XYZ file of C-alpha atoms in Angstrom:
689
model
C 0.000 0.000 0.000
C 1.137 3.550 -0.641
C 1.228 6.074 2.157
C -2.116 7.657 1.326
C -3.753 4.214 1.577
C -2.019 3.680 4.916
C -3.438 7.016 6.078
C -6.889 5.848 5.003
C -6.430 2.647 7.037
C -5.307 4.749 9.995
C -8.451 6.880 9.650
C -10.638 3.753 9.697
C -8.777 2.501 12.762
C -9.271 5.890 14.440
C -13.024 5.677 13.826
C -13.148 2.089 15.112
C -11.135 2.971 18.230
C -13.419 5.893 19.125
C -16.541 3.803 18.469
C -15.268 0.744 20.390
C -14.202 2.694 23.485
C -17.462 4.672 23.526
C -19.530 1.492 23.214
C -17.407 -0.174 25.900
C -18.156 2.690 28.301
C -21.868 2.369 27.650
C -21.951 -1.406 28.067
C -19.843 -1.221 31.225
C -22.220 1.294 32.794
C -25.319 -0.683 31.782
C -24.017 -4.110 32.777
C -22.461 -3.015 36.069
C -25.776 -1.643 37.337
C -27.572 -4.968 36.844
C -28.323 -6.301 40.368
C -28.478 -9.941 39.259
C -25.307 -11.963 39.927
C -23.605 -14.376 37.579
C -22.496 -14.245 33.892
C -24.268 -11.687 31.736
C -24.101 -10.996 28.018
C -23.698 -7.252 28.619
C -20.442 -7.788 30.484
C -19.240 -10.230 27.818
C -19.951 -7.627 25.156
C -18.188 -4.934 27.199
C -15.107 -7.166 27.491
C -15.190 -7.837 23.742
C -15.414 -4.109 22.980
C -12.487 -3.324 25.264
C -10.464 -6.024 23.523
C -11.341 -4.646 20.079
C -10.495 -1.102 21.196
C -7.090 -2.165 22.544
C -6.253 -4.142 19.387
C -7.266 -1.242 17.141
C -5.238 1.242 19.192
C -2.161 -0.996 19.055
C -2.684 -1.462 15.300
C -2.316 2.278 14.767
C 1.155 2.046 16.270
C 1.954 -0.842 13.933
C 1.316 1.444 10.960
C 3.817 4.047 12.106
C 6.996 2.514 10.618
C 5.403 2.369 7.160
C 4.119 5.936 7.442
C 7.507 7.210 8.594
C 9.131 5.406 5.662
C 6.978 7.492 3.333
C 8.147 10.721 4.959
C 7.875 12.587 8.227
C 4.857 14.524 6.934
C 2.743 11.367 6.836
C 3.289 10.576 10.524
C 4.149 13.881 12.206
C 0.929 14.645 14.116
C 0.405 10.977 14.929
C 3.829 10.667 16.530
C 3.723 14.002 18.341
C 0.078 14.266 19.416
C -2.461 11.669 18.295
C -0.986 8.361 19.453
C 0.571 9.687 22.683
C -2.841 11.181 23.461
C -4.488 7.756 23.226
C -1.783 5.431 24.574
C -1.947 6.161 28.322
C -5.774 6.288 28.556
C -6.028 3.052 26.553
C -3.549 1.283 28.827
C -5.324 2.654 31.908
C -8.710 1.532 30.570
C -7.430 -1.964 29.848
C -5.817 -2.356 33.286
C -8.767 -0.864 35.177
C -11.743 -1.998 33.153
C -10.890 -5.621 32.371
C -10.343 -6.752 36.004
C -13.534 -5.004 37.078
C -15.591 -6.584 34.295
C -14.131 -10.043 34.903
C -14.916 -9.800 38.601
C -18.503 -8.730 37.863
C -18.855 -11.465 35.276
C -17.672 -14.249 37.557
C -19.248 -13.289 40.881
C -21.711 -10.510 40.369
C -20.463 -9.071 43.615
C -19.718 -5.413 43.935
C -16.025 -4.973 44.784
C -14.948 -2.897 47.720
C -14.610 0.804 47.004
C -10.946 1.775 46.968
C -9.015 4.566 45.310
C -10.568 4.989 41.861
C -7.316 5.383 39.974
C -6.475 1.764 40.712
C -9.610 0.752 38.841
C -10.981 -1.520 41.553
C -14.362 0.234 41.668
C -17.080 0.734 39.085
C -16.346 4.425 39.117
C -12.655 3.866 38.466
C -13.260 1.402 35.628
C -15.793 3.632 33.901
C -13.611 6.720 34.318
C -10.670 4.915 32.741
C -12.759 3.945 29.742
C -14.227 7.443 29.466
C -10.654 8.749 29.285
C -9.840 6.233 26.547
C -13.026 7.021 24.591
C -12.621 10.797 24.769
C -8.935 10.655 23.816
C -9.749 8.318 20.904
C -12.420 10.766 19.733
C -9.905 13.605 20.079
C -7.422 11.647 17.967
C -10.099 11.246 15.297
C -10.759 14.995 15.363
C -7.023 15.518 14.988
C -7.027 13.482 11.770
C -10.130 15.103 10.286
C -9.702 18.706 11.431
C -6.271 19.609 12.752
C -3.996 17.811 10.281
C -0.204 17.839 10.000
C 0.324 21.410 11.241
C -2.114 21.928 14.143
C -2.156 25.339 15.784
C -1.391 25.442 19.538
C -4.803 26.976 20.319
C -6.573 24.144 18.497
C -4.633 21.531 20.483
C -5.569 23.362 23.691
C -9.244 23.248 22.684
C -8.930 19.529 21.953
C -7.362 18.767 25.329
C -9.998 20.896 27.073
C -12.733 18.837 25.430
C -11.100 15.615 26.654
C -10.761 17.020 30.163
C -14.325 18.324 30.135
C -15.710 14.947 29.097
C -13.828 13.247 31.929
C -15.032 15.878 34.414
C -18.665 15.340 33.420
C -18.220 11.576 33.822
C -16.563 12.037 37.224
C -19.438 14.207 38.455
C -22.094 11.893 37.044
C -20.582 8.837 38.736
C -20.367 10.574 42.129
C -22.684 8.966 44.724
C -24.304 5.537 44.766
C -28.056 5.604 44.291
C -30.572 4.959 47.062
C -30.012 7.614 49.718
C -31.245 11.125 50.316
C -27.655 12.303 50.129
C -27.388 10.703 46.702
C -30.555 12.473 45.555
C -29.231 15.821 46.731
C -25.889 15.094 45.168
C -27.647 14.025 41.973
C -29.324 17.403 41.637
C -26.034 19.183 42.221
C -24.107 16.909 39.874
C -26.692 17.447 37.140
C -26.239 21.202 37.491
C -22.449 20.904 37.487
C -22.456 18.558 34.490
C -24.750 20.902 32.579
C -22.448 23.827 33.357
C -19.369 21.961 32.086
C -21.251 20.754 29.008
C -22.435 24.305 28.288
C -18.866 25.568 28.603
C -17.664 22.859 26.193
C -20.454 23.709 23.751
C -19.535 27.397 23.909
C -15.917 26.477 23.255
C -16.853 24.465 20.178
C -19.177 27.187 18.881
C -16.584 29.861 19.610
C -13.914 27.935 17.722
C -16.329 27.474 14.835
C -17.182 31.179 14.730
C -13.487 32.030 14.896
C -12.772 29.702 11.959
C -15.746 31.072 10.002
C -14.637 34.666 10.518
C -11.141 33.696 9.421
C -12.487 32.202 6.193
C -14.282 35.483 5.458
C -11.439 37.778 6.480
C -9.658 37.733 3.114
C -12.768 38.626 1.102
C -12.293 42.106 -0.305
C -8.747 42.435 1.076
C -5.965 43.607 -1.234
C -2.859 41.453 -1.604
C -0.020 43.042 0.328
C 3.556 43.021 -0.902
C 5.942 40.437 0.480
C 9.088 41.742 2.146
C 12.573 40.329 1.899
C 13.039 37.112 3.827
C 16.781 37.607 3.478
C 16.665 40.589 5.847
C 14.468 38.792 8.345
C 11.933 41.627 8.517
C 8.800 39.650 7.766
C 6.704 41.987 9.935
C 7.711 45.044 7.926
C 5.808 46.623 5.055
C 7.026 47.777 1.675
C 6.926 51.564 1.401
C 6.637 51.758 -2.379
C 5.523 48.364 -3.722
C 5.427 47.486 -7.404
C 1.837 46.839 -8.545
C 1.221 43.790 -10.697
C -0.392 46.051 -13.296
C 3.031 47.526 -14.095
C 4.596 44.117 -14.824
C 3.676 44.066 -18.509
C 7.035 43.013 -19.967
C 8.580 44.349 -23.155
C 7.467 43.734 -26.717
C 9.776 44.466 -29.683
C 8.511 47.406 -31.730
C 9.289 45.801 -35.078
C 7.957 42.320 -34.209
C 5.153 40.637 -36.102
C 1.902 40.943 -34.146
C -0.475 37.977 -34.109
C -3.874 39.501 -33.337
C -6.808 37.416 -32.083
C -10.233 38.174 -30.667
C -12.069 35.917 -28.236
C -15.722 36.519 -27.359
C -17.080 34.563 -24.404
C -20.687 33.528 -24.783
C -23.357 31.083 -23.623
C -24.716 28.860 -26.369
C -26.338 25.556 -27.175
C -23.555 23.468 -28.721
C -24.404 20.677 -31.213
C -21.930 17.763 -31.337
C -21.185 15.241 -34.111
C -23.102 12.549 -32.200
C -26.255 14.626 -32.608
C -26.398 15.566 -28.946
C -26.678 19.192 -27.851
C -25.461 20.693 -24.591
C -25.288 24.136 -23.050
C -21.732 25.464 -23.174
C -19.766 28.574 -22.301
C -17.429 29.082 -25.221
C -14.985 31.420 -26.918
C -16.941 30.827 -30.124
C -16.260 27.107 -30.397
C -15.177 24.109 -28.298
C -12.239 24.105 -28.052
C -11.845 27.857 -28.586
C -10.009 29.224 -31.649
C -6.452 27.957 -32.028
C -3.919 30.661 -31.142
C -0.566 30.253 -32.912
C 2.636 32.258 -33.079
C 6.351 31.894 -33.798
C 9.105 32.662 -31.315
C 9.783 36.395 -31.181
C 6.363 37.437 -32.417
C 3.931 39.419 -30.305
C 0.659 37.787 -29.287
C -2.240 40.202 -28.876
C -5.591 38.862 -27.758
C -8.694 40.969 -27.188
C -11.124 39.292 -24.804
C -14.795 40.301 -24.847
C -17.564 38.936 -22.682
C -20.917 38.834 -24.391
C -23.118 37.164 -21.795
C -21.221 34.872 -19.390
C -22.671 36.190 -16.138
C -19.956 34.682 -13.935
C -17.276 36.712 -15.724
C -14.214 35.515 -17.643
C -10.471 36.004 -18.030
C -7.796 34.331 -20.157
C -4.929 32.545 -18.422
C -2.062 31.154 -20.521
C -1.487 27.765 -18.965
C 2.212 26.913 -18.789
C 3.283 30.090 -20.555
C 5.570 32.303 -18.502
C 3.968 35.600 -19.483
C 4.625 38.870 -17.607
C 2.572 38.898 -14.421
C 0.051 41.528 -15.600
C -0.900 39.214 -18.497
C -1.514 36.116 -16.353
C -5.289 36.481 -16.380
C -6.160 35.528 -12.793
C -9.229 37.285 -11.405
C -8.491 38.757 -8.006
C -4.713 38.579 -8.386
C -3.642 40.189 -11.673
C -6.941 41.674 -12.902
C -10.653 41.927 -12.241
C -12.991 39.506 -13.932
C -14.309 40.685 -17.294
C -18.069 40.903 -16.851
C -20.748 40.926 -19.595
C -20.287 43.922 -21.899
C -16.658 44.447 -20.825
C -13.366 43.675 -22.587
C -9.632 43.579 -21.947
C -6.467 43.019 -23.997
C -3.554 40.649 -23.379
C -0.259 41.411 -25.104
C 3.072 39.611 -24.676
C 6.070 38.323 -26.608
C 6.114 34.660 -27.608
C 9.286 33.718 -25.727
C 8.979 29.931 -25.455
C 8.075 27.333 -28.061
C 5.800 24.382 -27.501
C 2.260 23.244 -26.785
C 0.216 25.208 -24.256
C -3.397 26.129 -23.734
C -5.561 28.951 -22.489
C -8.646 29.041 -20.289
C -10.657 31.282 -18.044
C -9.329 31.811 -14.523
C -12.548 33.222 -13.118
C -14.774 30.569 -11.576
C -12.709 28.203 -13.653
C -14.032 25.005 -12.059
C -17.304 25.833 -13.799
C -16.071 27.889 -16.743
C -13.433 25.464 -18.036
C -15.724 22.502 -17.542
C -18.369 24.208 -19.690
C -15.996 25.052 -22.538
C -13.968 28.231 -21.927
C -10.641 26.842 -23.126
C -8.523 26.487 -26.263
C -5.070 25.498 -27.562
C -2.048 27.800 -27.790
C 0.945 26.688 -29.875
C 4.215 28.531 -30.433
C 6.553 27.289 -33.164
C 10.351 27.457 -33.215
C 11.580 29.107 -36.449
C 14.768 27.016 -36.516
C 13.009 23.662 -36.229
C 11.393 21.769 -39.069
C 7.668 21.492 -38.525
C 5.910 18.171 -38.942
C 4.141 17.557 -42.241
C 0.952 16.905 -40.283
C 0.537 18.837 -37.035
C -2.574 18.003 -34.997
C -3.765 19.345 -31.657
C -6.021 17.029 -29.658
C -7.571 18.486 -26.517
C -9.215 15.872 -24.309
C -12.180 17.225 -22.373
C -15.328 16.192 -20.539
C -18.093 18.582 -21.562
C -21.092 18.036 -19.303
C -20.429 14.304 -19.265
C -19.667 14.101 -22.992
C -16.103 12.942 -23.696
C -14.423 14.979 -26.440
C -11.222 14.518 -28.396
C -10.761 17.890 -30.037
C -14.212 19.109 -31.038
C -15.786 15.704 -31.554
C -17.433 13.119 -29.341
C -17.212 10.606 -32.190
C -14.593 10.210 -34.949
C -12.125 12.876 -36.128
C -10.306 12.051 -39.359
C -6.980 13.338 -40.712
C -4.896 12.400 -43.768
C -1.132 11.919 -43.897
C 0.967 10.372 -46.652
C 3.025 7.287 -45.735
C 6.565 8.191 -44.712
C 5.705 11.781 -43.750
C 6.133 13.161 -40.256
C 3.169 13.468 -37.896
C 3.051 15.361 -34.596
C 0.032 15.028 -32.309
C -0.108 17.549 -29.475
C -2.083 15.997 -26.613
C -3.617 18.485 -24.188
C -5.545 17.526 -21.058
C -7.988 20.402 -20.588
C -10.022 18.435 -18.060
C -9.751 18.286 -14.260
C -9.036 14.550 -14.123
C -6.072 12.536 -15.451
C -6.301 11.056 -18.931
C -4.575 8.069 -20.557
C -4.044 7.894 -24.299
C -3.627 4.804 -26.463
C -1.834 5.054 -29.833
C -2.493 2.049 -32.102
C -1.027 1.264 -35.502
C 2.551 2.516 -35.027
C 5.335 3.107 -32.567
C 5.895 6.729 -31.555
C 8.091 9.076 -29.555
C 7.129 11.489 -26.781
C 9.107 14.452 -28.089
C 7.947 17.160 -25.664
C 6.376 17.372 -22.209
C 4.645 20.549 -21.004
C 6.154 22.425 -23.950
C 9.743 21.349 -23.179
C 11.667 19.068 -25.547
C 12.673 15.593 -24.381
C 16.360 14.804 -24.836
C 16.865 11.820 -27.191
C 13.370 10.320 -26.931
C 13.138 6.613 -27.659
C 10.540 4.599 -29.553
C 7.423 3.646 -27.596
C 5.045 0.826 -28.350
C 2.548 -0.936 -26.139
C 2.407 1.800 -23.528
C -0.156 4.409 -22.594
C 0.629 8.111 -22.319
C -0.752 9.531 -19.077
C -1.547 13.228 -18.736
C -2.409 14.825 -15.432
C -4.957 17.629 -15.510
C -3.517 20.576 -17.434
C -0.552 18.578 -18.760
C 0.612 18.160 -22.349
C 2.658 15.576 -24.228
C 3.606 15.847 -27.922
C 3.883 12.478 -29.671
C 5.553 12.094 -33.077
C 5.865 9.278 -35.593
C 6.494 8.544 -39.244
C 3.204 7.784 -40.960
C 2.841 4.078 -41.824
C 0.882 2.802 -44.821
C -2.157 1.976 -42.654
C -4.308 4.034 -40.263
C -3.160 5.150 -36.833
C -5.782 5.589 -34.125
C -5.723 7.600 -30.934
C -8.121 6.925 -28.064
C -8.513 8.153 -24.514
C -9.985 6.526 -21.441
C -11.775 9.801 -20.704
C -13.658 9.882 -24.033
C -14.930 6.364 -24.580
C -16.915 7.097 -27.755
C -14.373 9.401 -29.405
C -11.457 8.403 -31.634
C -8.891 10.254 -33.743
C -7.994 8.467 -36.980
C -4.962 9.403 -39.094
C -4.982 7.527 -42.396
C -3.094 7.588 -45.731
C -4.919 9.313 -48.607
C -7.567 7.064 -50.100
C -7.432 4.621 -47.224
C -10.879 3.976 -45.665
C -11.067 5.199 -42.061
C -12.999 2.295 -40.639
C -11.638 2.383 -37.082
C -14.606 3.477 -34.998
C -16.090 2.849 -31.596
C -14.550 2.106 -28.282
C -11.118 0.760 -27.415
C -10.778 -2.996 -26.765
C -12.253 -3.965 -23.421
C -9.804 -3.653 -20.542
C -6.971 -2.177 -22.610
C -6.595 0.898 -20.414
C -6.524 -1.259 -17.278
C -3.906 -3.723 -18.544
C -1.555 -1.638 -20.705
C 1.454 -0.199 -18.832
C 1.910 3.563 -18.601
C 4.979 5.405 -19.871
C 7.049 6.715 -16.942
C 8.425 10.075 -18.022
C 11.007 10.087 -15.225
C 12.766 7.166 -16.920
C 12.271 8.316 -20.511
C 14.854 9.862 -22.807
C 18.532 10.389 -22.010
C 20.303 12.579 -19.456
C 21.957 15.709 -20.801
C 25.678 15.601 -21.393
C 27.855 18.234 -19.736
C 27.362 21.728 -21.126
C 24.161 20.934 -23.019
C 20.824 22.642 -22.422
C 17.234 21.587 -22.787
C 15.137 23.442 -25.354
C 11.660 24.671 -24.650
C 11.948 26.678 -21.446
C 12.114 30.472 -21.609
C 15.855 30.446 -20.914
C 16.561 27.383 -23.084
C 17.989 25.712 -19.979
C 17.144 22.646 -17.967
C 16.934 24.672 -14.780
C 19.297 25.857 -12.076
C 21.556 23.339 -10.354
C 20.379 21.862 -7.067
C 23.489 23.232 -5.364
C 22.176 26.779 -5.953
C 19.188 26.398 -3.584
C 18.615 29.550 -1.526
C 15.284 28.616 0.050
C 13.324 25.453 0.848
C 9.557 25.057 1.169
C 7.260 22.141 2.044
C 3.752 21.939 0.599
C 1.543 19.294 2.237
C -1.692 18.515 0.383
C -4.469 17.110 2.539
C -8.235 16.896 3.177
C -9.702 18.441 6.310
C -12.894 20.086 7.505
C -12.545 23.807 6.836
C -14.677 26.827 6.119
C -14.161 27.902 2.502
C -15.647 31.321 1.783
C -17.851 30.882 4.830
C -19.133 27.398 3.884
C -18.105 24.330 5.880
C -16.525 21.757 3.568
C -14.390 18.660 3.703
C -11.881 20.867 1.961
C -8.699 20.280 0.020
C -6.016 21.996 2.057
C -2.435 23.187 1.686
C -0.359 23.020 4.859
C -3.538 22.699 6.894
C -5.333 25.738 5.480
C -7.782 26.462 2.665
C -7.370 29.376 0.234
C -7.289 32.319 0.747
C -5.853 31.573 4.200
C -2.935 29.450 2.935
C 0.369 31.203 3.720
C 2.177 32.287 0.553
C 5.612 31.193 -0.578
C 7.590 34.428 -0.518
C 10.705 34.807 -2.666
C 13.132 37.399 -3.929
C 14.010 37.642 -7.595
C 16.960 35.361 -8.260
C 16.079 32.838 -5.553
C 16.275 29.151 -6.330
C 13.611 27.388 -4.285
C 13.507 23.685 -3.514
C 9.869 22.737 -3.025
C 8.823 19.418 -1.481
C 5.241 18.509 -2.403
C 3.543 15.844 -0.259
C 0.195 14.272 -1.178
C -1.555 12.850 1.905
C -4.895 12.377 0.116
C -6.385 9.543 -1.907
C -6.575 11.614 -5.113
C -3.962 12.945 -7.552
C -3.157 16.643 -7.387
C -1.641 18.244 -10.513
C 0.028 21.280 -8.928
C 0.465 24.198 -11.338
C 2.699 27.162 -10.421
C 1.822 30.069 -12.693
C 4.561 31.952 -14.486
C 7.255 29.332 -13.858
C 8.511 25.934 -14.853
C 10.028 23.589 -12.289
C 12.708 20.951 -12.694
C 11.960 17.601 -11.049
C 14.641 16.543 -8.566
C 13.013 13.368 -7.275
C 9.829 11.381 -6.853
C 9.619 9.371 -3.640
C 13.329 9.910 -3.169
C 14.328 8.609 -6.624
C 15.871 11.060 -9.089
C 14.900 10.976 -12.796
C 17.120 8.646 -14.779
C 16.131 9.922 -18.226
C 15.875 13.319 -19.829
C 15.612 16.208 -17.326
C 11.935 16.664 -16.581
C 10.894 20.327 -16.691
C 7.198 20.813 -15.976
C 4.616 23.505 -15.423
C 2.093 21.031 -13.972
C 3.387 18.426 -11.498
C 0.929 15.556 -11.118
C 1.465 14.263 -7.577
C -0.274 10.917 -7.119
C -1.694 9.697 -3.793
C 1.024 9.080 -1.224
C 3.799 10.544 -3.366
C 6.486 13.027 -2.387
C 8.023 15.147 -5.157
C 10.989 17.475 -4.898
C 11.198 20.187 -7.532
C 13.386 23.208 -8.176
C 11.859 26.583 -9.010
C 13.975 29.484 -10.227
C 12.409 32.824 -9.241
C 13.027 34.778 -12.432
C 9.575 36.208 -13.227
C 8.527 38.834 -10.653
C 4.889 39.079 -9.660
C 2.133 37.554 -7.583
C 1.401 34.108 -8.955
C -1.165 31.456 -8.182
C -0.007 27.918 -7.404
C -2.897 25.490 -7.299
C -4.223 22.036 -8.002
C -5.456 21.818 -11.589
C -8.262 19.575 -10.614
C -10.202 22.810 -10.560
C -12.829 21.481 -8.167
C -10.027 20.930 -5.659
C -8.805 24.484 -6.227
C -12.322 25.819 -5.678
C -12.436 23.920 -2.366
C -9.227 25.394 -1.018
C -6.171 23.845 -2.692
C -4.559 27.094 -3.847
C -1.789 29.322 -2.617
C 0.356 32.198 -3.893
C 3.962 32.623 -4.901
C 4.778 36.231 -3.998
C 7.878 38.185 -4.931
C 9.134 40.710 -2.436
C 8.068 44.262 -3.160
C 5.142 43.332 -5.449
C 1.526 44.053 -4.528
C -1.868 43.729 -6.173
C -4.791 46.172 -6.101
C -7.205 43.361 -6.959
C -9.163 41.471 -4.332
C -10.699 38.067 -3.738
C -14.457 38.643 -4.084
C -15.135 42.359 -3.781
C -17.249 44.461 -6.156
C -15.928 42.551 -9.180
C -16.957 39.190 -7.754
C -13.482 37.766 -8.369
C -13.214 33.998 -7.955
C -9.646 33.126 -8.916
C -9.840 29.337 -8.917
């Protein structure tokens, strides 16, 4: 099992432990008040529950070595807080409760009342099990709410709740029934228990209100400038910050300008299958292809006709100047119906990219506000047949390109074919190429060094990722299918050859065919060579140049997101916009460790930058250097990547499963001295996910 599966097992064990101890308390109380002597099923059940609770608690400790092997982040709060919190009460409950229950089971006699902490009395046995039950429940809360980086105040609240539960039990178990003193004590104990319970309830409600107010505190607040971490003055402010609106870059005056216009609209979209669906589009699905050549200027005018939620255009994977990044609430306000804006930047990196709205993008991209963006290298020979295939789920309809059925292309035998695969969806996709061997010549717009022939393997793309595959056209058709678009197929056939390949892929092929591992693909660079495709034509800064290290732990926890309680996707224990930013200075080289504690993949996408992969689960790439703009971190994985801070601004870094981003899995990369006048929410209704 991977570490995320082990965490899931630990969660189940936590639930079982809390349930078993709580049930054991109840059965002990019920069975010990039965006046009849001799064996009773209630006591037998109480003994069984105590045994189950002890076994489950011990089993959590047995998981620790495997969790620690995956990384400290997978076991930190369990080692420091959760398991120590449960160990002593569980041992106490076993030593106090079992002898008491056995004695009651065998004789039915009430043992002499002695000091309760030795567990010889009913009160002592029940109190021990109450301690075990409340600490087990607290450990469960720790897993579901507090996470790997719990705040001291939240731990204090947790311990108070455990202590309060034990105090209520102690009061309730005070005097034996049957006397006037007991009745008087009962009235007093009821009042005292109610007072403690009310205080606990107020504590819970107060913590909830505090968390709710925190989730609303960033709404309408401007993004302040980061200050230099090198000078250690993190509490200072920047006197004259640089606004993101001024970071527009430079465009050559004599460069060719590629002008495009995109108009966002709501329409009923007919598909080749005959089905029709409502879509938000830039005029088509995918939107118009935007193409340029290195050195040219790209100018795109965005208009919003009637998309009420608002739109922007973000250039996914393209390291544009910060003002052109197209993120509502960070680099601009959302473009509302009747409004327009213009993006203008120099095409400084070749490769396959894509564009999409970054305003309410979980909804907008899903409904069709996306398109392909390709920049060609003037010194490289273009393929004879160059095809872009964007895989997308449009309201449950799987598309390859613009079709939910068959798309046909012609290529003469022996000519070169390049198919640019783009995952515009929020879930991973796997592609099957049949009819020829092929090469994966570029990943996320960056060339692969000495790619080898591939046959009998799937190409996997995380959400937002791209892979360019190339082959020499054979004298028979080549088909391309995806597991995310079961009824769609792309057919490339020689002229005059009937394109008969239709329908779904062979049953089970996506489950049984191995997946290409890009970390082992291609060849390492020889000394002095560089990797084409990145803005600087380099494979990234050397690991020895690291000036700053950051850890990003991805998790699921109960959090308020924009005032709504959710089982949110969190970063370092918080949900956006409360996630602390990564703050850098221009020129920094940052080593980022990304840890996925959840059961789902998280394709993390830092805007405005590429990162070089250093390792996955402690193993360095053995093939071509892997330079990505979207790092797909699978459940239980730990990735180390290197980011060179060479593009000043305020940048989003988020999971490109856009539903996860909308539920909290976003953060910012902030350069010192840069601020933004735009706000999350506010009058413009900015929703930057």
